[in-house]
Amino acid sequence: MTQSVIPPSPSAQDYAAQLAANGDETIFERDDPFALFVEWLEAAKTSEPNDANAMTLATVDDDGLPDARMVLLKDVDGRGFTFYSNRESAKGQELWSNPAAALLFHWKSLRRQVRVRGRVEPVSEAEADAYFASRARESRIGAWASDQSRPLASRATLEAEVAAQAERFDGQEVPRPGRWTGWRIVPEQVEFWRDRPFRLHDRLRFDRAGEGWTRTRLWP
């Protein structure tokens, strides 16, 4: 290749901009990781071009092989971080066998990331019903049509199944399929990372301690 595909190292101007954006030292005085996460997510909503709530979900299969994919965060509160999917998908089966997971939020526009590790629990039937009912009708029909993660012969096969399910529920509400639900990652550890000049980044880790959290600043 005549030109490298790897971006060049940051310039002095780049580093100055990073310092201006991520120089607030008060984050190390925070006691609640959920409140700090919500603050960072709100900032990302104004700067990320798409899906500020996108996160990498990492799981482990029965052979101990890690797996990862992007999903969307749909709720966050003092209990944990919630997302929804098909329980018969690859991630659903892995979470059933090994109910623990890691999350990674990466906001490139802010030069920040958040890492989460913890156990996983299913949401209640009422929570799953309520969120499913809030989705677009076409998305609800798609949940019935898709045998997620299984081999698919062609796009035409998928579209035919979507059409069949749309006809099936014509003129009526689309209920939640029994195989579609949500999971909540209940964190044992939450780490906040932000870019600082010359790779001397800031890292702040919260570790669960009973009903509260310990707070540790980490080397870059």
Short mmCIF file of N, CA and C in Angstrom, two decimals, residues 52-184:
data_model
loop_
_atom_site.label_atom_id
_atom_site.label_comp_id
_atom_site.label_asym_id
_atom_site.label_seq_id
_atom_site.Cartn_x
_atom_site.Cartn_y
_atom_site.Cartn_z
N ALA A 52 -26.02 6.65 20.71
CA ALA A 52 -25.16 6.88 21.86
C ALA A 52 -25.32 5.78 22.91
N ASN A 53 -26.43 5.06 22.87
CA ASN A 53 -26.69 3.97 23.82
C ASN A 53 -26.18 2.62 23.33
N ALA A 54 -25.42 2.59 22.24
CA ALA A 54 -24.85 1.33 21.75
C ALA A 54 -23.75 0.86 22.69
N MET A 55 -23.70 -0.46 22.90
CA MET A 55 -22.69 -1.02 23.78
C MET A 55 -22.27 -2.39 23.27
N THR A 56 -21.02 -2.72 23.50
CA THR A 56 -20.54 -4.07 23.23
C THR A 56 -20.94 -4.97 24.39
N LEU A 57 -21.57 -6.09 24.07
CA LEU A 57 -21.93 -7.09 25.07
C LEU A 57 -21.02 -8.30 24.87
N ALA A 58 -20.26 -8.64 25.88
CA ALA A 58 -19.35 -9.79 25.81
C ALA A 58 -19.87 -10.91 26.71
N THR A 59 -19.94 -12.12 26.15
CA THR A 59 -20.40 -13.29 26.87
C THR A 59 -19.40 -14.42 26.63
N VAL A 60 -19.66 -15.58 27.24
CA VAL A 60 -18.80 -16.76 27.08
C VAL A 60 -19.68 -17.96 26.78
N ASP A 61 -19.26 -18.79 25.79
CA ASP A 61 -20.06 -19.97 25.46
C ASP A 61 -19.66 -21.14 26.36
N ASP A 62 -20.27 -22.31 26.12
CA ASP A 62 -20.04 -23.47 26.97
C ASP A 62 -18.61 -24.00 26.90
N ASP A 63 -17.90 -23.65 25.84
CA ASP A 63 -16.50 -24.07 25.70
C ASP A 63 -15.53 -23.05 26.26
N GLY A 64 -16.06 -21.97 26.85
CA GLY A 64 -15.21 -20.93 27.40
C GLY A 64 -14.70 -19.95 26.37
N LEU A 65 -15.25 -19.99 25.15
CA LEU A 65 -14.82 -19.08 24.09
C LEU A 65 -15.59 -17.77 24.19
N PRO A 66 -14.90 -16.64 24.28
CA PRO A 66 -15.60 -15.35 24.38
C PRO A 66 -16.34 -15.01 23.10
N ASP A 67 -17.39 -14.24 23.25
CA ASP A 67 -18.19 -13.76 22.13
C ASP A 67 -18.56 -12.31 22.42
N ALA A 68 -18.70 -11.50 21.38
CA ALA A 68 -19.04 -10.10 21.59
C ALA A 68 -19.84 -9.59 20.41
N ARG A 69 -20.74 -8.64 20.69
CA ARG A 69 -21.55 -8.02 19.65
C ARG A 69 -22.09 -6.70 20.19
N MET A 70 -22.57 -5.84 19.27
CA MET A 70 -23.15 -4.57 19.67
C MET A 70 -24.65 -4.74 19.91
N VAL A 71 -25.13 -4.21 21.04
CA VAL A 71 -26.55 -4.17 21.34
C VAL A 71 -26.87 -2.77 21.84
N LEU A 72 -28.15 -2.50 22.08
CA LEU A 72 -28.56 -1.18 22.55
C LEU A 72 -29.03 -1.23 23.99
N LEU A 73 -28.48 -0.35 24.81
CA LEU A 73 -28.96 -0.18 26.17
C LEU A 73 -30.36 0.41 26.13
N LYS A 74 -31.29 -0.20 26.88
CA LYS A 74 -32.67 0.28 26.87
C LYS A 74 -33.15 0.80 28.21
N ASP A 75 -32.36 0.58 29.27
CA ASP A 75 -32.71 1.15 30.56
C ASP A 75 -31.47 1.10 31.45
N VAL A 76 -31.35 2.07 32.32
CA VAL A 76 -30.29 2.05 33.33
C VAL A 76 -30.84 2.71 34.59
N ASP A 77 -30.63 2.05 35.72
CA ASP A 77 -31.02 2.59 37.01
C ASP A 77 -30.12 1.96 38.06
N GLY A 78 -30.45 2.14 39.32
CA GLY A 78 -29.60 1.63 40.38
C GLY A 78 -29.48 0.12 40.41
N ARG A 79 -30.35 -0.58 39.67
CA ARG A 79 -30.27 -2.04 39.63
C ARG A 79 -29.25 -2.52 38.60
N GLY A 80 -29.09 -1.78 37.49
CA GLY A 80 -28.15 -2.20 36.48
C GLY A 80 -28.48 -1.69 35.09
N PHE A 81 -27.92 -2.36 34.08
CA PHE A 81 -28.00 -1.96 32.67
C PHE A 81 -28.82 -3.01 31.92
N THR A 82 -29.89 -2.59 31.24
CA THR A 82 -30.85 -3.52 30.65
C THR A 82 -30.87 -3.44 29.13
N PHE A 83 -30.95 -4.63 28.50
CA PHE A 83 -31.14 -4.72 27.05
C PHE A 83 -32.11 -5.87 26.77
N TYR A 84 -32.59 -5.94 25.52
CA TYR A 84 -33.60 -6.93 25.14
C TYR A 84 -33.18 -7.67 23.88
N SER A 85 -33.63 -8.93 23.78
CA SER A 85 -33.29 -9.72 22.60
C SER A 85 -34.06 -11.04 22.64
N ASN A 86 -33.75 -11.90 21.68
CA ASN A 86 -34.34 -13.23 21.58
C ASN A 86 -33.55 -14.18 22.50
N ARG A 87 -34.25 -14.85 23.41
CA ARG A 87 -33.55 -15.73 24.35
C ARG A 87 -32.98 -16.97 23.65
N GLU A 88 -33.43 -17.26 22.42
CA GLU A 88 -32.92 -18.41 21.68
C GLU A 88 -31.74 -18.04 20.78
N SER A 89 -31.35 -16.77 20.79
CA SER A 89 -30.18 -16.33 20.01
C SER A 89 -28.91 -16.86 20.65
N ALA A 90 -27.78 -16.66 19.97
CA ALA A 90 -26.50 -17.10 20.53
C ALA A 90 -26.24 -16.44 21.89
N LYS A 91 -26.48 -15.13 21.96
CA LYS A 91 -26.23 -14.45 23.24
C LYS A 91 -27.20 -14.92 24.31
N GLY A 92 -28.45 -15.18 23.93
CA GLY A 92 -29.43 -15.65 24.89
C GLY A 92 -29.03 -17.01 25.47
N GLN A 93 -28.58 -17.91 24.62
CA GLN A 93 -28.16 -19.22 25.08
C GLN A 93 -26.90 -19.12 25.95
N GLU A 94 -25.97 -18.25 25.57
CA GLU A 94 -24.76 -18.08 26.37
C GLU A 94 -25.08 -17.47 27.74
N LEU A 95 -25.99 -16.52 27.78
CA LEU A 95 -26.37 -15.92 29.05
C LEU A 95 -27.12 -16.91 29.93
N TRP A 96 -27.87 -17.81 29.34
CA TRP A 96 -28.57 -18.84 30.10
C TRP A 96 -27.57 -19.79 30.75
N SER A 97 -26.54 -20.18 29.99
CA SER A 97 -25.55 -21.13 30.50
C SER A 97 -24.56 -20.47 31.46
N ASN A 98 -24.20 -19.22 31.15
CA ASN A 98 -23.20 -18.50 31.95
C ASN A 98 -23.72 -17.10 32.23
N PRO A 99 -24.51 -16.93 33.29
CA PRO A 99 -25.18 -15.64 33.55
C PRO A 99 -24.25 -14.57 34.12
N ALA A 100 -23.25 -14.23 33.32
CA ALA A 100 -22.34 -13.13 33.64
C ALA A 100 -21.93 -12.50 32.32
N ALA A 101 -21.60 -11.21 32.34
CA ALA A 101 -21.29 -10.53 31.09
C ALA A 101 -20.46 -9.29 31.37
N ALA A 102 -19.90 -8.75 30.30
CA ALA A 102 -19.19 -7.47 30.34
C ALA A 102 -19.78 -6.56 29.27
N LEU A 103 -19.80 -5.28 29.56
CA LEU A 103 -20.28 -4.25 28.62
C LEU A 103 -19.16 -3.25 28.37
N LEU A 104 -19.18 -2.69 27.17
CA LEU A 104 -18.26 -1.59 26.86
C LEU A 104 -19.01 -0.53 26.07
N PHE A 105 -19.02 0.68 26.60
CA PHE A 105 -19.53 1.85 25.89
C PHE A 105 -18.32 2.65 25.41
N HIS A 106 -18.28 2.98 24.13
CA HIS A 106 -17.17 3.77 23.58
C HIS A 106 -17.76 4.95 22.81
N TRP A 107 -17.52 6.14 23.33
CA TRP A 107 -18.02 7.36 22.70
C TRP A 107 -16.84 8.08 22.07
N LYS A 108 -16.65 7.84 20.78
CA LYS A 108 -15.48 8.38 20.08
C LYS A 108 -15.49 9.90 20.06
N SER A 109 -16.67 10.49 19.94
CA SER A 109 -16.75 11.95 19.86
C SER A 109 -16.30 12.60 21.17
N LEU A 110 -16.44 11.90 22.28
CA LEU A 110 -16.04 12.43 23.58
C LEU A 110 -14.66 11.91 24.01
N ARG A 111 -14.15 10.92 23.31
CA ARG A 111 -12.92 10.24 23.71
C ARG A 111 -13.07 9.68 25.13
N ARG A 112 -14.17 8.95 25.33
CA ARG A 112 -14.45 8.35 26.63
C ARG A 112 -14.99 6.94 26.43
N GLN A 113 -14.80 6.12 27.44
CA GLN A 113 -15.42 4.80 27.45
C GLN A 113 -15.76 4.39 28.88
N VAL A 114 -16.72 3.46 28.97
CA VAL A 114 -17.12 2.91 30.26
C VAL A 114 -17.17 1.39 30.12
N ARG A 115 -16.53 0.71 31.06
CA ARG A 115 -16.53 -0.75 31.10
C ARG A 115 -17.34 -1.22 32.30
N VAL A 116 -18.15 -2.26 32.08
CA VAL A 116 -19.02 -2.80 33.13
C VAL A 116 -18.85 -4.32 33.17
N ARG A 117 -18.74 -4.88 34.37
CA ARG A 117 -18.67 -6.32 34.54
C ARG A 117 -19.62 -6.73 35.66
N GLY A 118 -20.34 -7.85 35.46
CA GLY A 118 -21.23 -8.27 36.52
C GLY A 118 -22.04 -9.49 36.17
N ARG A 119 -22.88 -9.88 37.09
CA ARG A 119 -23.77 -11.01 36.86
C ARG A 119 -24.99 -10.53 36.06
N VAL A 120 -25.72 -11.49 35.52
CA VAL A 120 -26.84 -11.18 34.65
C VAL A 120 -28.11 -11.82 35.22
N GLU A 121 -29.21 -11.07 35.20
CA GLU A 121 -30.49 -11.60 35.63
C GLU A 121 -31.55 -11.22 34.59
N PRO A 122 -32.57 -12.07 34.41
CA PRO A 122 -33.65 -11.71 33.48
C PRO A 122 -34.52 -10.62 34.06
N VAL A 123 -35.08 -9.79 33.20
CA VAL A 123 -36.04 -8.80 33.66
C VAL A 123 -37.36 -9.51 33.95
N SER A 124 -38.27 -8.85 34.61
CA SER A 124 -39.58 -9.44 34.90
C SER A 124 -40.42 -9.52 33.62
N GLU A 125 -41.43 -10.38 33.66
CA GLU A 125 -42.35 -10.48 32.53
C GLU A 125 -43.02 -9.13 32.26
N ALA A 126 -43.37 -8.41 33.32
CA ALA A 126 -44.02 -7.11 33.15
C ALA A 126 -43.09 -6.12 32.46
N GLU A 127 -41.81 -6.11 32.84
CA GLU A 127 -40.85 -5.21 32.20
C GLU A 127 -40.69 -5.55 30.72
N ALA A 128 -40.58 -6.85 30.42
CA ALA A 128 -40.42 -7.26 29.03
C ALA A 128 -41.65 -6.90 28.21
N ASP A 129 -42.85 -7.12 28.78
CA ASP A 129 -44.09 -6.77 28.08
C ASP A 129 -44.16 -5.27 27.80
N ALA A 130 -43.82 -4.48 28.80
CA ALA A 130 -43.93 -3.03 28.66
C ALA A 130 -42.98 -2.51 27.60
N TYR A 131 -41.73 -2.99 27.60
CA TYR A 131 -40.82 -2.50 26.59
C TYR A 131 -41.22 -2.99 25.20
N PHE A 132 -41.61 -4.26 25.08
CA PHE A 132 -42.00 -4.78 23.77
C PHE A 132 -43.15 -3.96 23.20
N ALA A 133 -44.12 -3.61 24.03
CA ALA A 133 -45.27 -2.83 23.56
C ALA A 133 -44.88 -1.44 23.09
N SER A 134 -43.74 -0.93 23.56
CA SER A 134 -43.31 0.41 23.16
C SER A 134 -42.60 0.42 21.81
N ARG A 135 -42.26 -0.74 21.27
CA ARG A 135 -41.52 -0.81 20.02
C ARG A 135 -42.43 -0.53 18.82
N ALA A 136 -41.83 -0.16 17.71
CA ALA A 136 -42.60 0.03 16.48
C ALA A 136 -43.28 -1.29 16.09
N ARG A 137 -44.44 -1.21 15.50
CA ARG A 137 -45.18 -2.42 15.12
C ARG A 137 -44.32 -3.32 14.24
N GLU A 138 -43.60 -2.72 13.30
CA GLU A 138 -42.78 -3.51 12.39
C GLU A 138 -41.69 -4.27 13.13
N SER A 139 -41.15 -3.66 14.18
CA SER A 139 -40.13 -4.35 14.98
C SER A 139 -40.74 -5.50 15.76
N ARG A 140 -41.96 -5.32 16.25
CA ARG A 140 -42.62 -6.39 16.97
C ARG A 140 -42.92 -7.58 16.04
N ILE A 141 -43.34 -7.27 14.82
CA ILE A 141 -43.57 -8.34 13.85
C ILE A 141 -42.25 -9.04 13.52
N GLY A 142 -41.18 -8.26 13.39
CA GLY A 142 -39.88 -8.85 13.12
C GLY A 142 -39.42 -9.81 14.20
N ALA A 143 -39.78 -9.54 15.44
CA ALA A 143 -39.41 -10.43 16.53
C ALA A 143 -40.07 -11.79 16.39
N TRP A 144 -41.28 -11.81 15.85
CA TRP A 144 -41.95 -13.08 15.57
C TRP A 144 -41.36 -13.78 14.36
N ALA A 145 -40.92 -13.01 13.39
CA ALA A 145 -40.46 -13.59 12.12
C ALA A 145 -39.07 -14.20 12.20
N SER A 146 -38.21 -13.64 13.04
CA SER A 146 -36.80 -14.02 13.01
C SER A 146 -36.46 -15.18 13.95
N ASP A 147 -35.85 -16.22 13.39
CA ASP A 147 -35.22 -17.28 14.19
C ASP A 147 -33.77 -16.87 14.41
N GLN A 148 -33.58 -15.92 15.27
CA GLN A 148 -32.30 -15.22 15.42
C GLN A 148 -31.13 -16.18 15.63
N SER A 149 -30.06 -15.92 14.91
CA SER A 149 -28.78 -16.64 14.98
C SER A 149 -28.79 -17.97 14.24
N ARG A 150 -29.94 -18.40 13.72
CA ARG A 150 -29.99 -19.66 12.99
C ARG A 150 -29.69 -19.43 11.51
N PRO A 151 -29.25 -20.45 10.77
CA PRO A 151 -28.96 -20.29 9.34
C PRO A 151 -30.19 -19.83 8.57
N LEU A 152 -29.98 -18.91 7.63
CA LEU A 152 -31.05 -18.34 6.80
C LEU A 152 -30.71 -18.57 5.34
N ALA A 153 -31.64 -19.14 4.58
CA ALA A 153 -31.38 -19.49 3.18
C ALA A 153 -31.17 -18.26 2.31
N SER A 154 -31.98 -17.20 2.52
CA SER A 154 -31.87 -16.02 1.68
C SER A 154 -32.63 -14.87 2.33
N ARG A 155 -32.36 -13.67 1.84
CA ARG A 155 -33.12 -12.50 2.30
C ARG A 155 -34.60 -12.66 1.96
N ALA A 156 -34.87 -13.28 0.82
CA ALA A 156 -36.26 -13.47 0.40
C ALA A 156 -37.02 -14.34 1.40
N THR A 157 -36.34 -15.31 1.98
CA THR A 157 -36.97 -16.16 2.98
C THR A 157 -37.38 -15.34 4.21
N LEU A 158 -36.49 -14.46 4.65
CA LEU A 158 -36.79 -13.59 5.77
C LEU A 158 -37.98 -12.69 5.45
N GLU A 159 -37.95 -12.05 4.29
CA GLU A 159 -39.02 -11.13 3.92
C GLU A 159 -40.37 -11.84 3.80
N ALA A 160 -40.34 -13.09 3.33
CA ALA A 160 -41.58 -13.86 3.23
C ALA A 160 -42.14 -14.16 4.62
N GLU A 161 -41.27 -14.46 5.57
CA GLU A 161 -41.73 -14.75 6.93
C GLU A 161 -42.26 -13.48 7.59
N VAL A 162 -41.62 -12.34 7.33
CA VAL A 162 -42.13 -11.07 7.86
C VAL A 162 -43.53 -10.80 7.31
N ALA A 163 -43.71 -11.02 6.02
CA ALA A 163 -45.02 -10.81 5.41
C ALA A 163 -46.07 -11.74 6.00
N ALA A 164 -45.67 -12.99 6.26
CA ALA A 164 -46.61 -13.95 6.83
C ALA A 164 -47.03 -13.54 8.24
N GLN A 165 -46.09 -13.05 9.03
CA GLN A 165 -46.42 -12.62 10.39
C GLN A 165 -47.24 -11.34 10.38
N ALA A 166 -46.95 -10.45 9.43
CA ALA A 166 -47.75 -9.24 9.31
C ALA A 166 -49.20 -9.58 8.99
N GLU A 167 -49.41 -10.56 8.12
CA GLU A 167 -50.77 -11.00 7.78
C GLU A 167 -51.43 -11.67 8.99
N ARG A 168 -50.66 -12.44 9.72
CA ARG A 168 -51.18 -13.14 10.90
C ARG A 168 -51.74 -12.17 11.93
N PHE A 169 -51.05 -11.04 12.13
CA PHE A 169 -51.47 -10.08 13.15
C PHE A 169 -52.21 -8.87 12.57
N ASP A 170 -52.66 -8.98 11.35
CA ASP A 170 -53.37 -7.87 10.71
C ASP A 170 -54.60 -7.49 11.53
N GLY A 171 -54.68 -6.19 11.85
CA GLY A 171 -55.85 -5.69 12.56
C GLY A 171 -55.86 -5.97 14.05
N GLN A 172 -54.75 -6.45 14.60
CA GLN A 172 -54.71 -6.73 16.03
C GLN A 172 -53.35 -6.35 16.61
N GLU A 173 -53.29 -6.28 17.92
CA GLU A 173 -52.04 -5.98 18.59
C GLU A 173 -51.06 -7.14 18.41
N VAL A 174 -49.78 -6.81 18.41
CA VAL A 174 -48.75 -7.83 18.27
C VAL A 174 -48.20 -8.12 19.66
N PRO A 175 -48.48 -9.29 20.22
CA PRO A 175 -48.01 -9.59 21.57
C PRO A 175 -46.52 -9.95 21.59
N ARG A 176 -45.96 -9.98 22.75
CA ARG A 176 -44.56 -10.35 22.89
C ARG A 176 -44.40 -11.86 22.75
N PRO A 177 -43.49 -12.33 21.87
CA PRO A 177 -43.23 -13.77 21.79
C PRO A 177 -42.60 -14.26 23.10
N GLY A 178 -42.90 -15.48 23.48
CA GLY A 178 -42.34 -16.02 24.70
C GLY A 178 -40.83 -16.11 24.67
N ARG A 179 -40.25 -16.19 23.49
CA ARG A 179 -38.80 -16.32 23.38
C ARG A 179 -38.07 -14.97 23.41
N TRP A 180 -38.82 -13.89 23.51
CA TRP A 180 -38.23 -12.54 23.47
C TRP A 180 -38.30 -11.96 24.88
N THR A 181 -37.17 -11.51 25.39
CA THR A 181 -37.15 -11.00 26.76
C THR A 181 -36.00 -10.01 26.94
N GLY A 182 -35.73 -9.68 28.19
CA GLY A 182 -34.64 -8.75 28.48
C GLY A 182 -33.74 -9.29 29.58
N TRP A 183 -32.55 -8.72 29.65
CA TRP A 183 -31.59 -9.07 30.69
C TRP A 183 -31.06 -7.81 31.33
N ARG A 184 -30.71 -7.92 32.59
CA ARG A 184 -30.11 -6.81 33.32
C ARG A 184 -28.73 -7.23 33.80
#
